[in-house]
XYZ file of C-alpha atoms in Angstrom:
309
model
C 82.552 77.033 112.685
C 84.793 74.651 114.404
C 83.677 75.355 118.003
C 79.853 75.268 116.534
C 81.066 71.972 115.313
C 82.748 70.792 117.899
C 79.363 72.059 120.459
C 76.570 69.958 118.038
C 79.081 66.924 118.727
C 78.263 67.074 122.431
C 74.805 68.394 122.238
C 76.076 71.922 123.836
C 73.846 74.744 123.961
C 75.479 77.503 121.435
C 73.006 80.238 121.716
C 74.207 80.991 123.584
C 77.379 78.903 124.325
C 77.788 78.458 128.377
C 81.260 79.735 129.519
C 82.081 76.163 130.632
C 81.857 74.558 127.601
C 83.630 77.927 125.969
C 86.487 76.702 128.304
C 86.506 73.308 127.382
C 86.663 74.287 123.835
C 89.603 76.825 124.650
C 91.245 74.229 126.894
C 91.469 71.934 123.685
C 92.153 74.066 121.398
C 95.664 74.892 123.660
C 96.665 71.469 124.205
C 96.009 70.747 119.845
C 97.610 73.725 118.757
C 100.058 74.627 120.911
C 100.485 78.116 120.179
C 100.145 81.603 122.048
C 97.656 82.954 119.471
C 95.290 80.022 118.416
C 92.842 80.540 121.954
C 92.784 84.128 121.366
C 91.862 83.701 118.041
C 89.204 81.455 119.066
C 88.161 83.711 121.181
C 88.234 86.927 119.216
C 85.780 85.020 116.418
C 83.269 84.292 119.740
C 83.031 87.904 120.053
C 81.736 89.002 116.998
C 79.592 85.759 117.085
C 78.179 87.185 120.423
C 78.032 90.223 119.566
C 76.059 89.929 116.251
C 73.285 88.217 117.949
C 73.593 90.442 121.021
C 74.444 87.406 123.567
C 76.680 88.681 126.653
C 79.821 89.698 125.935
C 82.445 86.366 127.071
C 85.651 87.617 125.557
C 86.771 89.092 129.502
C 85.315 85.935 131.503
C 87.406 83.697 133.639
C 86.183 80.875 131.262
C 87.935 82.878 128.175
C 90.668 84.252 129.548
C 92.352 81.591 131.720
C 93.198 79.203 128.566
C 94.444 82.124 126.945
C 96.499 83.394 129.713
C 98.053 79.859 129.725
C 98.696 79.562 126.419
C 100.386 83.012 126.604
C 102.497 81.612 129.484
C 103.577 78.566 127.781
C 104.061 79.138 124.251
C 104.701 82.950 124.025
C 108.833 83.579 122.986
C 110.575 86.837 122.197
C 109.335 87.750 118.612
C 112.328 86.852 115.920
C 112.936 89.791 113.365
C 114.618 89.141 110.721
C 118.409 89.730 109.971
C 119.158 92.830 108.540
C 120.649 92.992 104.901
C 123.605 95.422 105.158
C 125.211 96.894 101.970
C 128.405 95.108 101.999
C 126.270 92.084 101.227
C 124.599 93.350 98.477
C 128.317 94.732 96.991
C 129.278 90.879 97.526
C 126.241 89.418 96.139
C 126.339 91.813 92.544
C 129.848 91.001 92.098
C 129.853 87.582 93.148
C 127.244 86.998 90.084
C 128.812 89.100 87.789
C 130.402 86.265 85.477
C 127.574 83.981 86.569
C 124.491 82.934 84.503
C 121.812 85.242 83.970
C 119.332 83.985 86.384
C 121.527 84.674 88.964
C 122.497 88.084 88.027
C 118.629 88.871 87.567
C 118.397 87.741 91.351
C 121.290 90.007 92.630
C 119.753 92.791 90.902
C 116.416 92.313 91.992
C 117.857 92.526 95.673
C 119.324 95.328 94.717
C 116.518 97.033 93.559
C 114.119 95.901 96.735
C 117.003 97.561 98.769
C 117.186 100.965 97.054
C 113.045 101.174 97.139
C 113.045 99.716 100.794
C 110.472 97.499 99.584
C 108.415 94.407 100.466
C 108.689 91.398 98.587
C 104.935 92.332 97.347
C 106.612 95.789 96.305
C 109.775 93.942 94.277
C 106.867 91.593 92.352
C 105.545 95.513 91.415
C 108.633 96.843 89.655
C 109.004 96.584 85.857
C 110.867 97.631 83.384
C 108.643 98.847 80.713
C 108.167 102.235 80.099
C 105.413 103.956 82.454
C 107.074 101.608 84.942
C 110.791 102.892 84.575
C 112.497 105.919 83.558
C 116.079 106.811 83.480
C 117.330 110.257 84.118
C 120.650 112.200 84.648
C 120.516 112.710 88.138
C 119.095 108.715 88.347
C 116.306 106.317 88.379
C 112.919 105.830 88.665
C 110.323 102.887 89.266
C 106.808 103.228 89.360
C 104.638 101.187 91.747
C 101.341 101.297 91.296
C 99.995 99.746 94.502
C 101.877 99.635 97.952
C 100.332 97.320 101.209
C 99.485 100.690 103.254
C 98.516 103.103 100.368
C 94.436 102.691 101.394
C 94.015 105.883 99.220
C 95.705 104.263 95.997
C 98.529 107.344 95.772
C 100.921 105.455 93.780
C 104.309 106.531 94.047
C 107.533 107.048 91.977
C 110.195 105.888 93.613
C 113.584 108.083 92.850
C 117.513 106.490 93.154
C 119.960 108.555 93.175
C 122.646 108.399 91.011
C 125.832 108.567 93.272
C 129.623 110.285 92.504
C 131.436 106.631 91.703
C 134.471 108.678 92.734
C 133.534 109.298 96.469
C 131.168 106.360 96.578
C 132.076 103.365 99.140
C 133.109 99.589 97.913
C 135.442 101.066 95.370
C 132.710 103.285 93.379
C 130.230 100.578 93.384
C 126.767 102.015 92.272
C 123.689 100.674 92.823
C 122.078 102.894 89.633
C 125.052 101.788 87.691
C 123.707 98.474 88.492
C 120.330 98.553 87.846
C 121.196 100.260 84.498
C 122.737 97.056 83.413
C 119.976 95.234 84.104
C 117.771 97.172 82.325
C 119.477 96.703 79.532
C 120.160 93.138 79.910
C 116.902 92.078 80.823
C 113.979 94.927 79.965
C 113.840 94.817 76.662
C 110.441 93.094 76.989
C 109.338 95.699 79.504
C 109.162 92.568 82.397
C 109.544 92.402 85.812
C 112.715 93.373 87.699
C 112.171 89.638 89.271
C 111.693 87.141 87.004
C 110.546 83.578 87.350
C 112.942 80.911 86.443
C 112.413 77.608 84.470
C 114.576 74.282 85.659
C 115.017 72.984 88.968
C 119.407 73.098 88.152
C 119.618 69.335 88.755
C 118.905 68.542 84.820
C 120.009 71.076 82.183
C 120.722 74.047 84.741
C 118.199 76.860 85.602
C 117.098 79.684 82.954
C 114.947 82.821 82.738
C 111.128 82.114 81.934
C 109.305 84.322 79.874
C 108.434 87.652 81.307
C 104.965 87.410 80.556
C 102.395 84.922 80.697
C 101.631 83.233 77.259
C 98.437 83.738 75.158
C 95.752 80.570 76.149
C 96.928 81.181 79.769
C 94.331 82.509 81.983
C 96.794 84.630 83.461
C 97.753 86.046 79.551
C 99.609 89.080 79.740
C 100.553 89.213 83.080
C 103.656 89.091 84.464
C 105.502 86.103 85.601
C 107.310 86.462 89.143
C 109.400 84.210 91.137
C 107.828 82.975 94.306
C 108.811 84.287 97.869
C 109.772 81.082 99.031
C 111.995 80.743 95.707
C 113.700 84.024 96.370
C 114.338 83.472 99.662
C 115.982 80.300 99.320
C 118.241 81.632 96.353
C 119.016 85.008 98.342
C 119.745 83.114 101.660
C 122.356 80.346 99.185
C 123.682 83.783 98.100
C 124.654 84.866 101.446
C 126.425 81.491 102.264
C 128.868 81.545 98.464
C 129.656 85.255 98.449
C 129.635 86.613 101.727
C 131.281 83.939 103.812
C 127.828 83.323 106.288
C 126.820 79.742 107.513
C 123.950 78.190 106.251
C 122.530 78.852 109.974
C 123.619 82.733 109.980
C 122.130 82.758 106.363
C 119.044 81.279 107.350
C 118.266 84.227 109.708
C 117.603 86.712 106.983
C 113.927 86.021 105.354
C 112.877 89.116 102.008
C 112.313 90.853 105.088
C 115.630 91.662 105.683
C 116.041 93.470 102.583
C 113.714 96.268 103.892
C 114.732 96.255 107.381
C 118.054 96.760 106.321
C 117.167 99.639 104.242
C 115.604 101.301 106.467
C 118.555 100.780 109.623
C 121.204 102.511 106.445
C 118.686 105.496 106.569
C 118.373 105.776 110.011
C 122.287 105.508 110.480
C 123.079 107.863 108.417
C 120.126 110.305 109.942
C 117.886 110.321 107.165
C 114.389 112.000 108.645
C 112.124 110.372 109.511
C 109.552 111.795 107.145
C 111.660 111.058 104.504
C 112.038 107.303 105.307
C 108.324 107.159 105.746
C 107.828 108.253 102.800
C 110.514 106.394 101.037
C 108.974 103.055 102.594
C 105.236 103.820 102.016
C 104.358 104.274 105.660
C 102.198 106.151 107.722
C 102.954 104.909 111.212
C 105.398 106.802 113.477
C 105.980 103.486 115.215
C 107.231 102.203 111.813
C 111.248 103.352 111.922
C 111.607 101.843 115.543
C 110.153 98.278 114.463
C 112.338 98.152 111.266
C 115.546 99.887 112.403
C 118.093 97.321 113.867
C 120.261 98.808 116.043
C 123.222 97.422 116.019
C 125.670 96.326 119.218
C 127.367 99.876 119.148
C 124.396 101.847 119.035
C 122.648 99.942 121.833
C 126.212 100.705 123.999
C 125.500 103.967 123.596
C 122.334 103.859 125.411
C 124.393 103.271 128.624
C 127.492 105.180 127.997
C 124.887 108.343 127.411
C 124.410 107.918 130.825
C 127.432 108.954 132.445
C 128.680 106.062 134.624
């Protein structure tokens, strides 16, 4: 729409459009946005345009291609993953909060929980407490999610944590079921979300839980009431900074993200296989474990020392 737009402006042909004014178009579009992607994406919608109404194909043309080359050239940069969460932070973060308010230990928890289901953010917003959503076993726990991103054939999983022996557990017997057990009782009750949405802004009367569900009148009713991403993310990343000793520029380097890539490097480390973390994850891709494991300095050493010389 905005390059038929910007075409009627000048009294441009646009059926078809003539690969000279497709390049001026492109050529602006680089020097407004500044970006690697916004030609291509420009040129991608051009495509279907063309080939809907069966118009040569421009999408390989010298008119297409040479703004997006350039904008490849001069705004591309090595993609940034995010940090991973490792499980000493998590030990940090539970303890640090454990004499704190309740919002906060509602937010350690809910990490906590996103870690041990190696879950989006869009999977932690999933995980309640009520029953159907959350049973408790001997041998552990379980959380129901009822939709994952990649489950296109709507196979909703349970997702099973293992209780572990506190005795020859690491961080002094910490346990992450343990954990969660307290906040089940703490805060499910109510059969809510693991993460809640908070009222108060802290500045005026301090921050509290907000009710797990949506009133009665809402349009919403009902449903439950999560805290944003951006929310989270800020909280988590302040977190990092009080109870595990980070900057607030180190800190600032792990996004929700991190929560699942760091799951899934502590599986990989510890030689989980690979169906297993697929699985675990919701994933189909075999390309999935290499994006999200981070290998750390000494495992990328050992890439070269395996070599002999």
């Amino acid at each position: 729409m905005k390059l038929a737009l910007w075409f009627a402006l000048r009294d441009y042909s646009l059926t078809p459009p003539g690969p000279d004014h497709v390049k001026l178009y492109l050529t602006l579009v680089v020097v407004d946005r500044r970006s690697c992607s916004a030609a291509e994406s420009a040129v991608r919608a051009l495509q279907f345009v063309c080939w809907l109404n069966h118009w040569p194909a421009l999408s390989s043309s010298p008119a297409c291609r040479l703004p997006v080359d350039a904008a490849q050239r001069a705004f591309s940069a090595p993609t940034r993953k995010s940090a991973p969460i490792q499980p000493w932070m998590l030990v940090a973060i539970v303890r640090g909060v454990a004499d704190g308010p309740e919002w906060q230990r509602m937010l350690a928890w809910a990490m906590l929980a996103c870690y041990m289901c190696v879950g989006r953010f869009s999977d932690l917003c999933r995980l309640r407490w009520g029953d159907g959503w959350f049973e408790d076993h001997a041998w552990g726990l379980r959380f129901f999610l009822n939709k994952r991103k990649t489950d296109q054939c709507y196979d909703a999983p349970w997702i099973d944590i293992a209780a572990n022996d506190p005795c020859a557990a690491d961080f002094d017997g910490f346990s992450a079921v343990t954990e969660l057990r307290k906040a089940r009782q703490a805060y499910g009750a109510a059969g809510g979300p693991v993460l809640r949405s908070l009222r108060g802004t802290g500045r005026r009367g301090g921050r509290s839980l907000a009710a797990p569900f949506f009133p009665e009148g809402h349009e919403l009713a009902g449903a439950p009431r999560y805290l944003s991403r951006a929310a989270f993310q800020t909280h988590m990343q302040d977190f990092l900074v009080r109870f595990c000793g980070l900057s607030p520029s180190d800190a600032a380097l792990y996004t929700t993200h991190g929560i699942r890539a760091g799951a899934a490097t502590s599986m990989v480390i510890h030689q989980v296989p690979a169906h297993i973390i697929k699985g675990r994850a919701g994933v189909t891709s075999d390309d999935w474990i290499g994006e999200y494991d981070r290998a750390d300095l000494q495992r990328r050493l050992g890439c070269s020392l395996a070599l002999g010389l």
